[in-house]
Amino acid sequence: MDQLRAITTFVRAAEAGSFNRAALAQGSTPQAVSKGIRALEQHLGVRLFHRTTRKISLTQEGERLFTDVRSSLEGVAAAVSRARSAVRDDEGLIRISAGGSAGRKVLLPLVVDFAQQHPGIEIDLLLEDRATDSIAERIDVGFRAGNPPSAQVIARRLFSIQQIVCAAPAYLAQHGTPRRLPQLLKHRCTGYRQPGTGRAVPWEFDVKGEIVFQPMHPVLCCSDPDAEMLAVAAGLGIGQVDSINAAAPLRAGALVPLLTAHVSERMGFYIYYGQRRNLPGRVRRFIDFAVQRLKDSTAFTLPTAELRALARQAGGT
């Protein structure tokens, strides 16, 4: 027996005072209502209604059951209604995951603007440089800088992340400007160490359409890309900095792009989520907002013409 359906039928019959009106309310027949009530009575072992040929009335046991279940049934109906309306509502919580550095620069301004436009929606922003279990941590939307997510998720590349060799003007004035890739090995260089593996990441270059990796021997190796960029801007050495961190200081003249013909755009910035259908309205709204704002954005990627113009202005290559 479907207990929830049987109790719902019982409550409707009690409220209507008639099996006929209860049947009309739930789109069934009086015979089906009567049969459902008898099955519930047999299941409970008590009589719930006094029946005559003209009317029905609750027994004492029926009155007690009606009092006990009516408010609970209303709560269940309200919960089901809220779940259905979540597809189109503008309230509730969105859990978002991203790497720390990219999250601070790319996502935080985006999330602030979204939250101001949708004050009924709460945001839980998880910024960590580690692999996130989207299911275990109940993540609605994730962002990743680098390679596309390998899990069974829907992923979309929003923009390319360039690996740009750059240096501070003061460093170049003192040590000279490398014009060819082999000359880099004669310079003081910085490096990035992956927090998860502890390994120094080799530099990568686009050489005639192929990606070539070059291990470096850095004078400073950082596990935080912000820290490496600041060290390069301070004149410690030449660094290969991702465009998310390098774009603003390059445009401000604090850094000079070098060897621009060999900038790699292999990596990207991705948005991903678990399913396309039946997304809550608030999650779909945020995804659309993020894609519209970030798709092919030049805020964190420098067009080739701009990159080369900056290099020429500063005497780079």
Short mmCIF file of C-alpha atoms in Angstrom, two decimals:
data_model
loop_
_atom_site.label_atom_id
_atom_site.label_comp_id
_atom_site.label_asym_id
_atom_site.label_seq_id
_atom_site.Cartn_x
_atom_site.Cartn_y
_atom_site.Cartn_z
CA MET A 1 0.00 0.00 0.00
CA ASP A 2 1.16 3.51 -0.84
CA GLN A 3 0.84 4.99 2.67
CA LEU A 4 1.37 8.61 1.60
CA ARG A 5 -1.31 8.37 -1.07
CA ALA A 6 -3.69 6.59 1.31
CA ILE A 7 -3.22 9.23 4.04
CA THR A 8 -3.65 12.02 1.48
CA THR A 9 -6.92 10.44 0.36
CA PHE A 10 -8.02 10.12 3.99
CA VAL A 11 -7.29 13.81 4.72
CA ARG A 12 -9.14 14.97 1.60
CA ALA A 13 -12.16 12.83 2.46
CA ALA A 14 -12.15 14.14 6.04
CA GLU A 15 -11.92 17.74 4.87
CA ALA A 16 -14.59 17.31 2.20
CA GLY A 17 -16.94 15.19 4.31
CA SER A 18 -17.63 13.10 1.23
CA PHE A 19 -15.93 10.38 -0.76
CA ASN A 20 -17.45 11.89 -3.92
CA ARG A 21 -15.91 15.34 -3.34
CA ALA A 22 -12.57 13.76 -2.32
CA ALA A 23 -12.56 11.77 -5.56
CA LEU A 24 -13.26 14.94 -7.57
CA ALA A 25 -10.40 16.77 -5.80
CA GLN A 26 -7.80 14.15 -6.68
CA GLY A 27 -9.13 13.12 -10.07
CA SER A 28 -10.27 9.59 -9.15
CA THR A 29 -13.56 7.81 -8.53
CA PRO A 30 -15.62 7.48 -5.32
CA GLN A 31 -15.08 3.73 -5.52
CA ALA A 32 -11.28 4.20 -5.59
CA VAL A 33 -11.45 6.56 -2.61
CA SER A 34 -13.59 4.14 -0.62
CA LYS A 35 -11.27 1.26 -1.48
CA GLY A 36 -8.22 3.30 -0.42
CA ILE A 37 -9.80 4.23 2.90
CA ARG A 38 -10.73 0.59 3.62
CA ALA A 39 -7.15 -0.49 2.86
CA LEU A 40 -5.82 2.16 5.27
CA GLU A 41 -8.26 1.05 7.98
CA GLN A 42 -7.19 -2.55 7.55
CA HIS A 43 -3.53 -1.53 7.67
CA LEU A 44 -4.04 0.46 10.89
CA GLY A 45 -6.52 -1.95 12.45
CA VAL A 46 -9.02 0.81 13.31
CA ARG A 47 -12.16 2.26 11.76
CA LEU A 48 -11.63 5.85 10.58
CA PHE A 49 -15.11 6.81 9.28
CA HIS A 50 -18.70 6.22 10.24
CA ARG A 51 -20.50 5.54 6.96
CA THR A 52 -24.15 5.85 6.03
CA THR A 53 -25.77 5.86 2.62
CA ARG A 54 -25.82 9.69 2.69
CA LYS A 55 -22.75 10.90 4.54
CA ILE A 56 -19.53 10.05 6.34
CA SER A 57 -18.09 11.28 9.63
CA LEU A 58 -14.85 10.65 11.49
CA THR A 59 -14.65 8.18 14.30
CA GLN A 60 -12.70 9.11 17.42
CA GLU A 61 -9.66 7.30 16.01
CA GLY A 62 -10.18 9.07 12.70
CA GLU A 63 -10.31 12.47 14.43
CA ARG A 64 -7.04 11.72 16.23
CA LEU A 65 -5.31 10.61 13.01
CA PHE A 66 -6.64 13.63 11.10
CA THR A 67 -5.28 16.00 13.77
CA ASP A 68 -1.90 14.26 13.79
CA VAL A 69 -1.27 14.05 10.04
CA ARG A 70 -2.91 17.15 8.59
CA SER A 71 -0.13 19.62 9.46
CA SER A 72 2.57 17.12 8.49
CA LEU A 73 0.90 16.54 5.13
CA GLU A 74 0.73 20.28 4.54
CA GLY A 75 4.46 20.45 5.31
CA VAL A 76 5.20 17.71 2.78
CA ALA A 77 3.13 19.49 0.14
CA ALA A 78 4.95 22.76 0.85
CA ALA A 79 8.34 21.03 0.60
CA VAL A 80 7.40 19.45 -2.74
CA SER A 81 6.21 22.83 -4.00
CA ARG A 82 9.47 24.48 -2.97
CA ALA A 83 11.48 21.76 -4.72
CA ARG A 84 9.50 22.24 -7.93
CA SER A 85 9.76 26.02 -7.78
CA ALA A 86 13.55 25.82 -7.29
CA VAL A 87 13.85 25.47 -11.06
CA ARG A 88 12.69 29.07 -11.45
CA ASP A 89 13.22 30.73 -8.08
CA ASP A 90 15.69 33.44 -7.15
CA GLU A 91 16.53 32.25 -3.66
CA GLY A 92 18.75 29.69 -1.99
CA LEU A 93 22.42 28.72 -1.83
CA ILE A 94 24.97 28.22 -4.63
CA ARG A 95 28.24 26.45 -3.77
CA ILE A 96 31.11 27.46 -6.08
CA SER A 97 34.62 26.01 -6.21
CA ALA A 98 37.79 27.46 -7.77
CA GLY A 99 41.55 27.62 -7.34
CA GLY A 100 42.72 30.27 -4.92
CA SER A 101 44.62 32.68 -7.18
CA ALA A 102 42.24 32.45 -10.15
CA GLY A 103 39.27 32.60 -7.81
CA ARG A 104 40.42 35.82 -6.19
CA LYS A 105 41.18 37.61 -9.45
CA VAL A 106 38.56 36.20 -11.82
CA LEU A 107 35.64 35.01 -9.71
CA LEU A 108 35.43 37.31 -6.71
CA PRO A 109 34.43 40.41 -8.75
CA LEU A 110 32.00 38.26 -10.73
CA VAL A 111 30.40 36.79 -7.60
CA VAL A 112 30.09 40.22 -5.97
CA ASP A 113 28.26 41.62 -9.02
CA PHE A 114 25.98 38.58 -9.21
CA ALA A 115 25.13 38.72 -5.50
CA GLN A 116 24.28 42.41 -5.72
CA GLN A 117 21.90 41.74 -8.59
CA HIS A 118 20.30 38.75 -6.83
CA PRO A 119 20.09 39.58 -3.10
CA GLY A 120 17.99 36.50 -2.35
CA ILE A 121 20.74 34.12 -3.45
CA GLU A 122 23.53 33.13 -1.05
CA ILE A 123 27.02 32.22 -2.30
CA ASP A 124 29.44 29.77 -0.68
CA LEU A 125 32.76 30.31 -2.48
CA LEU A 126 35.40 27.64 -1.88
CA LEU A 127 38.88 28.81 -2.95
CA GLU A 128 41.47 26.05 -2.61
CA ASP A 129 44.38 24.89 -4.74
CA ARG A 130 43.43 21.22 -4.55
CA ALA A 131 41.20 18.82 -6.39
CA THR A 132 37.62 19.23 -5.17
CA ASP A 133 35.15 16.36 -4.94
CA SER A 134 32.12 18.09 -6.42
CA ILE A 135 29.67 15.44 -5.21
CA ALA A 136 31.01 14.97 -1.67
CA GLU A 137 31.30 18.73 -1.12
CA ARG A 138 27.97 19.46 -2.84
CA ILE A 139 29.52 21.86 -5.36
CA ASP A 140 27.01 23.35 -7.82
CA VAL A 141 29.49 25.09 -10.14
CA GLY A 142 33.26 24.70 -10.41
CA PHE A 143 35.97 26.68 -12.18
CA ARG A 144 39.39 25.39 -13.14
CA ALA A 145 42.47 27.07 -14.56
CA GLY A 146 44.70 24.76 -16.62
CA ASN A 147 43.55 21.53 -18.25
CA PRO A 148 39.85 20.67 -18.64
CA PRO A 149 38.25 18.66 -15.82
CA SER A 150 38.66 14.93 -16.31
CA ALA A 151 35.59 13.90 -14.26
CA GLN A 152 32.20 13.16 -15.82
CA VAL A 153 31.00 16.75 -15.84
CA ILE A 154 29.84 19.30 -18.36
CA ALA A 155 32.79 21.63 -18.98
CA ARG A 156 33.16 24.75 -21.12
CA ARG A 157 36.33 26.67 -21.92
CA LEU A 158 35.76 30.36 -21.20
CA PHE A 159 39.07 31.87 -22.27
CA SER A 160 42.68 30.94 -22.96
CA ILE A 161 45.36 31.26 -20.30
CA GLN A 162 48.66 32.39 -21.79
CA GLN A 163 52.06 31.54 -20.37
CA ILE A 164 53.98 34.81 -20.80
CA VAL A 165 57.69 35.23 -20.21
CA CYS A 166 58.14 38.64 -18.61
CA ALA A 167 60.44 40.73 -16.47
CA ALA A 168 60.54 44.07 -14.68
CA PRO A 169 61.97 47.01 -16.65
CA ALA A 170 64.64 47.45 -13.96
CA TYR A 171 65.83 43.84 -14.38
CA LEU A 172 66.11 44.21 -18.15
CA ALA A 173 67.97 47.51 -17.81
CA GLN A 174 70.56 45.81 -15.60
CA HIS A 175 70.83 42.36 -17.21
CA GLY A 176 69.74 42.87 -20.81
CA THR A 177 66.81 41.49 -22.80
CA PRO A 178 66.83 37.90 -24.13
CA ARG A 179 65.92 37.81 -27.81
CA ARG A 180 65.90 34.06 -28.38
CA LEU A 181 64.77 31.10 -26.26
CA PRO A 182 68.28 29.67 -25.56
CA GLN A 183 69.32 33.01 -24.03
CA LEU A 184 66.86 32.48 -21.16
CA LEU A 185 69.15 29.87 -19.65
CA LYS A 186 71.75 32.59 -18.99
CA HIS A 187 69.33 34.67 -16.90
CA ARG A 188 68.08 34.53 -13.35
CA CYS A 189 64.62 32.98 -13.53
CA THR A 190 61.75 32.24 -11.17
CA GLY A 191 59.55 29.16 -11.08
CA TYR A 192 56.21 27.80 -9.94
CA ARG A 193 55.92 24.68 -7.79
CA GLN A 194 52.64 22.77 -7.91
CA PRO A 195 51.19 22.57 -4.36
CA GLY A 196 49.74 19.11 -4.97
CA THR A 197 52.87 17.39 -6.33
CA GLY A 198 55.66 19.61 -5.01
CA ARG A 199 57.27 19.57 -8.46
CA ALA A 200 58.60 22.62 -10.27
CA VAL A 201 56.56 23.22 -13.42
CA PRO A 202 58.65 23.44 -16.61
CA TRP A 203 58.20 26.48 -18.78
CA GLU A 204 56.29 25.92 -22.00
CA PHE A 205 56.62 27.58 -25.39
CA ASP A 206 54.84 27.55 -28.72
CA VAL A 207 57.50 26.74 -31.30
CA LYS A 208 56.03 26.73 -34.83
CA GLY A 209 52.68 25.45 -33.56
CA GLU A 210 54.06 22.77 -31.24
CA ILE A 211 54.28 23.00 -27.45
CA VAL A 212 57.82 22.56 -26.16
CA PHE A 213 58.57 22.18 -22.45
CA GLN A 214 61.79 23.49 -20.90
CA PRO A 215 62.83 22.64 -17.31
CA MET A 216 64.32 25.64 -15.53
CA HIS A 217 66.64 26.12 -12.54
CA PRO A 218 64.93 28.96 -10.71
CA VAL A 219 66.57 31.23 -8.17
CA LEU A 220 63.14 31.39 -6.49
CA CYS A 221 60.39 28.76 -6.73
CA CYS A 222 56.93 29.63 -5.38
CA SER A 223 53.85 27.52 -4.74
CA ASP A 224 51.68 30.62 -5.20
CA PRO A 225 51.51 32.33 -8.62
CA ASP A 226 50.76 35.71 -7.03
CA ALA A 227 54.00 35.52 -5.06
CA GLU A 228 56.01 34.59 -8.14
CA MET A 229 54.53 37.49 -10.11
CA LEU A 230 55.41 39.92 -7.30
CA ALA A 231 58.97 38.61 -7.21
CA VAL A 232 59.32 39.12 -10.96
CA ALA A 233 57.83 42.62 -10.72
CA ALA A 234 60.34 43.40 -7.95
CA GLY A 235 63.18 42.66 -10.37
CA LEU A 236 64.41 39.35 -8.95
CA GLY A 237 64.52 37.69 -12.35
CA ILE A 238 62.62 36.65 -15.45
CA GLY A 239 59.47 34.60 -14.90
CA GLN A 240 56.88 32.80 -16.97
CA VAL A 241 53.64 34.11 -15.50
CA ASP A 242 50.14 33.09 -16.47
CA SER A 243 48.01 35.79 -18.07
CA ILE A 244 45.49 35.85 -15.21
CA ASN A 245 48.24 37.21 -12.97
CA ALA A 246 50.31 38.99 -15.62
CA ALA A 247 47.67 40.92 -17.59
CA ALA A 248 47.24 43.84 -15.18
CA PRO A 249 50.95 44.51 -14.44
CA LEU A 250 51.82 44.13 -18.14
CA ARG A 251 49.23 46.74 -19.10
CA ALA A 252 50.40 48.99 -16.28
CA GLY A 253 54.03 48.78 -17.43
CA ALA A 254 55.24 47.04 -14.27
CA LEU A 255 56.20 44.02 -16.38
CA VAL A 256 57.54 43.70 -19.94
CA PRO A 257 56.51 40.74 -22.15
CA LEU A 258 59.40 38.85 -23.76
CA LEU A 259 59.64 36.36 -26.62
CA THR A 260 56.01 37.01 -27.57
CA ALA A 261 56.23 34.80 -30.66
CA HIS A 262 56.44 31.78 -28.37
CA VAL A 263 53.55 32.45 -25.97
CA SER A 264 51.68 29.22 -25.22
CA GLU A 265 47.87 29.26 -25.01
CA ARG A 266 47.49 25.53 -24.35
CA MET A 267 45.71 25.99 -21.04
CA GLY A 268 42.33 27.56 -20.43
CA PHE A 269 39.88 28.72 -17.80
CA TYR A 270 36.91 26.34 -17.53
CA ILE A 271 33.48 26.35 -15.96
CA TYR A 272 32.00 22.94 -15.11
CA TYR A 273 28.93 21.46 -13.44
CA GLY A 274 27.35 18.08 -12.99
CA GLN A 275 24.23 18.09 -15.13
CA ARG A 276 22.45 20.11 -17.77
CA ARG A 277 18.83 19.23 -16.99
CA ASN A 278 16.85 20.02 -13.84
CA LEU A 279 19.35 22.59 -12.57
CA PRO A 280 17.89 24.89 -9.90
CA GLY A 281 17.01 28.25 -11.38
CA ARG A 282 19.56 30.08 -9.27
CA VAL A 283 22.38 27.80 -10.49
CA ARG A 284 21.40 28.11 -14.14
CA ARG A 285 21.17 31.89 -13.69
CA PHE A 286 24.69 32.05 -12.27
CA ILE A 287 26.12 29.82 -15.02
CA ASP A 288 24.59 32.04 -17.70
CA PHE A 289 25.89 35.13 -15.91
CA ALA A 290 29.43 33.73 -15.65
CA VAL A 291 29.54 32.58 -19.28
CA GLN A 292 28.26 35.91 -20.55
CA ARG A 293 30.82 37.82 -18.48
CA LEU A 294 33.87 35.61 -19.04
CA LYS A 295 33.47 34.00 -22.47
CA ASP A 296 36.41 35.17 -24.64
CA SER A 297 37.21 37.87 -22.09
CA THR A 298 40.35 39.92 -22.73
CA ALA A 299 40.59 40.99 -19.09
CA PHE A 300 42.87 38.01 -18.39
CA THR A 301 44.14 37.25 -21.90
CA LEU A 302 46.12 39.70 -24.02
CA PRO A 303 45.37 39.68 -27.77
CA THR A 304 48.48 38.97 -29.83
CA ALA A 305 48.58 42.49 -31.29
CA GLU A 306 48.42 44.09 -27.85
CA LEU A 307 51.06 41.75 -26.43
CA ARG A 308 53.50 42.54 -29.24
CA ALA A 309 52.81 46.27 -29.00
CA LEU A 310 53.66 46.21 -25.29
CA ALA A 311 56.88 44.35 -26.07
CA ARG A 312 57.90 46.85 -28.75
CA GLN A 313 57.18 49.84 -26.53
CA ALA A 314 59.49 48.48 -23.83
CA GLY A 315 62.14 47.12 -26.18
CA GLY A 316 61.18 43.47 -25.62
CA THR A 317 60.54 40.93 -28.37
#
